[in-house]
Amino acid sequence: MTSNPIRLLLVDDDPLVRAGLSLMFGGADGIEIVGEAADGAEVPERVAELKPDVVLMDLRMPKVDGLTATERLRVREDAPQVVVLTTFHADEQVLRALRAGAAGFVLKDTPPAEIVTAVRRVAAGDPVLSPTVTRQLITRAAGPDTYTDRRSRAEARLAALADREREVAVAVGRGHSNAEIATRLYMSVATVKAHVSRILTKLDLNNRVQIALLAHDAGLLEPTEDEG
């Protein structure tokens, strides 16, 4: 039995970049490019028309940038997943896009196979952002004068979680898959998925990346002895 292909929308103001991405994904099994957009202003209409599963979104565009387009998309019902496409790995806009609900980011000079894998992972519900990169982004993009307030706000939000949900949130923040969390916390994968779903609902978050960011802000991702 074959599954439906991942429907992908490419958004970049550079026609050469779009052409390169089209060639790249054109040869990838299980991924179908359903359309392109040259600016964030075109994204809402294209998404409504084409119903993509994943949007590969450039950040810097002349009219409506990728950050604004991502924020507008993620408040829609049944919004597609968004992967940010950027030339910078520690850019404040990248961090803001992740907080707005993007499922991850890839650099424009990332090897083609890794970009294809990133789209597949996001379509499957896994973020393409490691906790190490998350920490690097936050350290570079957020000034030290905001750290205390950010931590206090994150701790207050996480207080809404039950103990088991909190353990799952920390495991998600450390980049573990559902199967790895199930093994570490002695529960079924289905139970892990249920916990993740409840965490997202309780904290009004869009995806696992935002859980990771919140856990990091609260200071919960420091290495532990049992992980050494």
CSV table of C-alpha atoms in Angstrom, one decimal:
chain,number,residue,atom,x,y,z
A,1,MET,CA,0.0,0.0,0.0
A,2,THR,CA,1.4,3.4,-1.0
A,3,SER,CA,0.8,6.5,1.1
A,4,ASN,CA,-0.1,9.8,-0.4
A,5,PRO,CA,2.8,12.0,-1.4
A,6,ILE,CA,3.8,14.9,0.8
A,7,ARG,CA,2.4,18.1,-0.8
A,8,LEU,CA,5.1,20.8,-0.9
A,9,LEU,CA,4.8,24.5,-1.6
A,10,LEU,CA,8.0,26.4,-2.4
A,11,VAL,CA,8.2,30.1,-1.3
A,12,ASP,CA,11.3,32.1,-2.4
A,13,ASP,CA,11.6,35.4,-4.2
A,14,ASP,CA,14.6,34.2,-6.2
A,15,PRO,CA,13.5,32.3,-9.3
A,16,LEU,CA,16.9,30.5,-9.5
A,17,VAL,CA,16.5,29.2,-5.9
A,18,ARG,CA,13.0,28.0,-6.7
A,19,ALA,CA,14.2,26.3,-9.9
A,20,GLY,CA,17.0,24.6,-7.9
A,21,LEU,CA,14.6,23.4,-5.3
A,22,SER,CA,12.2,22.1,-7.9
A,23,LEU,CA,14.9,20.1,-9.5
A,24,MET,CA,16.0,18.8,-6.1
A,25,PHE,CA,12.5,17.7,-5.0
A,26,GLY,CA,11.5,16.6,-8.4
A,27,GLY,CA,13.6,13.5,-8.0
A,28,ALA,CA,12.6,12.8,-4.4
A,29,ASP,CA,10.2,9.8,-3.9
A,30,GLY,CA,7.0,10.6,-2.0
A,31,ILE,CA,7.2,14.4,-2.4
A,32,GLU,CA,5.1,16.4,-4.8
A,33,ILE,CA,5.7,20.1,-5.5
A,34,VAL,CA,2.1,21.4,-5.8
A,35,GLY,CA,3.1,25.0,-6.4
A,36,GLU,CA,5.4,28.0,-5.9
A,37,ALA,CA,5.2,31.5,-4.5
A,38,ALA,CA,7.6,34.4,-5.0
A,39,ASP,CA,6.5,36.4,-1.9
A,40,GLY,CA,4.9,35.9,1.5
A,41,ALA,CA,1.9,38.0,0.3
A,42,GLU,CA,1.0,35.1,-2.1
A,43,VAL,CA,1.2,32.4,0.5
A,44,PRO,CA,-2.4,32.5,2.0
A,45,GLU,CA,-4.0,32.2,-1.4
A,46,ARG,CA,-1.7,29.5,-2.6
A,47,VAL,CA,-2.1,27.5,0.6
A,48,ALA,CA,-5.9,27.8,0.4
A,49,GLU,CA,-5.8,26.7,-3.2
A,50,LEU,CA,-3.2,24.0,-3.1
A,51,LYS,CA,-3.5,22.6,0.4
A,52,PRO,CA,0.2,21.7,0.9
A,53,ASP,CA,1.3,19.6,3.8
A,54,VAL,CA,4.6,21.5,4.1
A,55,VAL,CA,5.7,25.0,3.1
A,56,LEU,CA,9.4,25.6,2.5
A,57,MET,CA,9.6,29.3,3.4
A,58,ASP,CA,12.3,31.8,2.6
A,59,LEU,CA,12.6,34.4,5.3
A,60,ARG,CA,13.8,37.5,3.4
A,61,MET,CA,11.3,38.6,0.8
A,62,PRO,CA,10.6,42.1,-0.4
A,63,LYS,CA,6.9,42.6,0.3
A,64,VAL,CA,5.7,40.2,3.0
A,65,ASP,CA,8.7,38.4,4.6
A,66,GLY,CA,8.7,34.8,5.6
A,67,LEU,CA,8.3,35.6,9.3
A,68,THR,CA,5.0,37.5,8.8
A,69,ALA,CA,3.8,34.8,6.4
A,70,THR,CA,4.5,32.1,8.9
A,71,GLU,CA,2.7,33.9,11.7
A,72,ARG,CA,-0.3,34.4,9.4
A,73,LEU,CA,-0.3,30.7,8.4
A,74,ARG,CA,0.0,29.2,11.8
A,75,VAL,CA,-3.1,30.8,13.2
A,76,ARG,CA,-5.2,29.1,10.5
A,77,GLU,CA,-7.1,25.9,11.1
A,78,ASP,CA,-5.3,22.9,9.5
A,79,ALA,CA,-2.3,25.0,8.8
A,80,PRO,CA,0.5,23.3,6.9
A,81,GLN,CA,3.9,22.8,8.6
A,82,VAL,CA,6.5,25.4,7.8
A,83,VAL,CA,10.2,24.9,7.3
A,84,VAL,CA,12.2,28.1,7.3
A,85,LEU,CA,14.8,28.4,4.5
A,86,THR,CA,17.6,30.8,5.4
A,87,THR,CA,21.2,31.7,4.9
A,88,PHE,CA,21.8,32.3,8.6
A,89,HIS,CA,21.7,29.8,11.4
A,90,ALA,CA,21.7,32.2,14.3
A,91,ASP,CA,19.4,34.9,13.1
A,92,GLU,CA,16.8,36.6,15.3
A,93,GLN,CA,14.1,36.2,12.6
A,94,VAL,CA,14.7,32.4,12.6
A,95,LEU,CA,14.1,32.3,16.3
A,96,ARG,CA,11.0,34.4,15.9
A,97,ALA,CA,9.7,32.2,13.1
A,98,LEU,CA,10.2,29.1,15.3
A,99,ARG,CA,8.4,30.8,18.2
A,100,ALA,CA,5.6,31.6,15.7
A,101,GLY,CA,5.2,28.0,14.9
A,102,ALA,CA,7.6,27.0,12.2
A,103,ALA,CA,8.6,23.3,12.6
A,104,GLY,CA,12.3,24.0,12.0
A,105,PHE,CA,14.8,25.5,9.6
A,106,VAL,CA,17.3,24.5,7.0
A,107,LEU,CA,20.2,26.5,5.6
A,108,LYS,CA,20.2,27.3,1.9
A,109,ASP,CA,23.7,25.6,1.6
A,110,THR,CA,22.5,22.4,3.3
A,111,PRO,CA,23.2,19.3,1.1
A,112,PRO,CA,20.1,18.5,-1.0
A,113,ALA,CA,19.5,15.1,0.6
A,114,GLU,CA,19.3,16.7,4.0
A,115,ILE,CA,16.8,19.3,2.9
A,116,VAL,CA,14.6,16.5,1.4
A,117,THR,CA,14.9,14.6,4.7
A,118,ALA,CA,13.9,17.7,6.7
A,119,VAL,CA,10.7,18.0,4.7
A,120,ARG,CA,9.9,14.4,5.2
A,121,ARG,CA,10.6,14.7,9.0
A,122,VAL,CA,8.4,17.7,9.4
A,123,ALA,CA,5.6,16.1,7.4
A,124,ALA,CA,5.8,13.2,9.9
A,125,GLY,CA,5.6,15.5,12.8
A,126,ASP,CA,9.2,15.7,13.9
A,127,PRO,CA,11.0,19.1,14.2
A,128,VAL,CA,14.2,19.7,12.3
A,129,LEU,CA,16.0,21.5,15.0
A,130,SER,CA,18.2,20.1,17.6
A,131,PRO,CA,18.2,21.3,21.2
A,132,THR,CA,21.9,22.3,20.7
A,133,VAL,CA,21.0,24.6,17.8
A,134,THR,CA,18.0,25.9,19.8
A,135,ARG,CA,20.3,26.9,22.6
A,136,GLN,CA,22.7,28.5,20.2
A,137,LEU,CA,19.9,30.5,18.6
A,138,ILE,CA,18.5,31.7,21.8
A,139,THR,CA,21.9,32.7,23.2
A,140,ARG,CA,22.7,34.8,20.1
A,141,ALA,CA,19.3,36.2,19.4
A,142,ALA,CA,18.1,37.1,22.9
A,143,GLY,CA,20.0,39.6,25.0
A,144,PRO,CA,21.0,38.7,28.6
A,145,ASP,CA,18.7,41.4,30.0
A,146,THR,CA,15.7,39.4,28.9
A,147,TYR,CA,16.7,36.0,30.3
A,148,THR,CA,15.2,36.3,33.7
A,149,ASP,CA,11.8,37.5,32.5
A,150,ARG,CA,11.8,34.8,29.8
A,151,ARG,CA,12.6,32.1,32.3
A,152,SER,CA,9.9,33.3,34.8
A,153,ARG,CA,7.3,33.3,32.0
A,154,ALA,CA,8.3,29.8,30.8
A,155,GLU,CA,8.2,28.4,34.4
A,156,ALA,CA,4.8,29.8,35.0
A,157,ARG,CA,3.4,28.3,31.8
A,158,LEU,CA,5.0,24.9,32.5
A,159,ALA,CA,3.4,24.9,35.9
A,160,ALA,CA,0.1,24.0,34.2
A,161,LEU,CA,1.5,20.5,33.3
A,162,ALA,CA,1.1,17.4,35.3
A,163,ASP,CA,4.4,15.7,36.4
A,164,ARG,CA,4.3,13.1,33.7
A,165,GLU,CA,3.6,15.7,31.0
A,166,ARG,CA,6.5,17.8,32.3
A,167,GLU,CA,8.8,14.8,32.0
A,168,VAL,CA,7.6,14.3,28.4
A,169,ALA,CA,8.1,18.0,27.6
A,170,VAL,CA,11.7,17.9,28.8
A,171,ALA,CA,12.4,14.7,26.7
A,172,VAL,CA,10.9,16.5,23.7
A,173,GLY,CA,13.1,19.4,24.4
A,174,ARG,CA,16.2,17.2,24.5
A,175,GLY,CA,15.3,16.1,20.9
A,176,HIS,CA,14.1,12.5,21.7
A,177,SER,CA,11.7,10.8,19.3
A,178,ASN,CA,8.4,9.4,20.6
A,179,ALA,CA,9.9,5.9,20.6
A,180,GLU,CA,12.9,7.1,22.6
A,181,ILE,CA,10.7,8.9,25.1
A,182,ALA,CA,8.6,5.7,25.5
A,183,THR,CA,11.7,3.7,26.3
A,184,ARG,CA,13.1,6.2,28.7
A,185,LEU,CA,9.9,6.8,30.6
A,186,TYR,CA,8.5,3.3,30.4
A,187,MET,CA,5.3,4.0,28.5
A,188,SER,CA,3.8,3.1,25.2
A,189,VAL,CA,4.4,5.3,22.1
A,190,ALA,CA,0.7,5.9,22.0
A,191,THR,CA,0.8,7.2,25.5
A,192,VAL,CA,3.7,9.5,24.6
A,193,LYS,CA,1.7,10.9,21.6
A,194,ALA,CA,-1.2,11.5,23.9
A,195,HIS,CA,0.9,13.4,26.4
A,196,VAL,CA,2.5,15.5,23.6
A,197,SER,CA,-1.0,16.3,22.3
A,198,ARG,CA,-2.1,17.4,25.8
A,199,ILE,CA,1.0,19.5,26.3
A,200,LEU,CA,0.4,21.3,23.0
A,201,THR,CA,-3.3,21.9,23.9
A,202,LYS,CA,-2.6,23.0,27.5
A,203,LEU,CA,0.2,25.4,26.6
A,204,ASP,CA,-1.4,26.6,23.3
A,205,LEU,CA,1.6,25.6,21.3
A,206,ASN,CA,1.8,24.6,17.6
A,207,ASN,CA,4.5,21.9,17.6
A,208,ARG,CA,7.4,20.1,19.3
A,209,VAL,CA,9.8,22.9,18.5
A,210,GLN,CA,7.8,25.3,20.6
A,211,ILE,CA,7.8,22.7,23.5
A,212,ALA,CA,11.6,22.6,23.2
A,213,LEU,CA,11.9,26.3,23.2
A,214,LEU,CA,9.7,26.6,26.3
A,215,ALA,CA,11.6,23.9,28.1
A,216,HIS,CA,14.9,25.6,27.3
A,217,ASP,CA,13.6,29.0,28.5
A,218,ALA,CA,12.6,27.4,31.8
A,219,GLY,CA,16.1,26.0,32.2
A,220,LEU,CA,15.0,22.4,32.1
A,221,LEU,CA,17.4,21.2,29.3
A,222,GLU,CA,20.7,21.1,31.3
A,223,PRO,CA,22.5,17.8,30.9
A,224,THR,CA,21.8,15.2,33.6
A,225,GLU,CA,24.1,12.5,34.8
A,226,ASP,CA,22.0,9.7,33.5
A,227,GLU,CA,22.3,11.2,30.0
A,228,GLY,CA,26.1,11.4,30.1
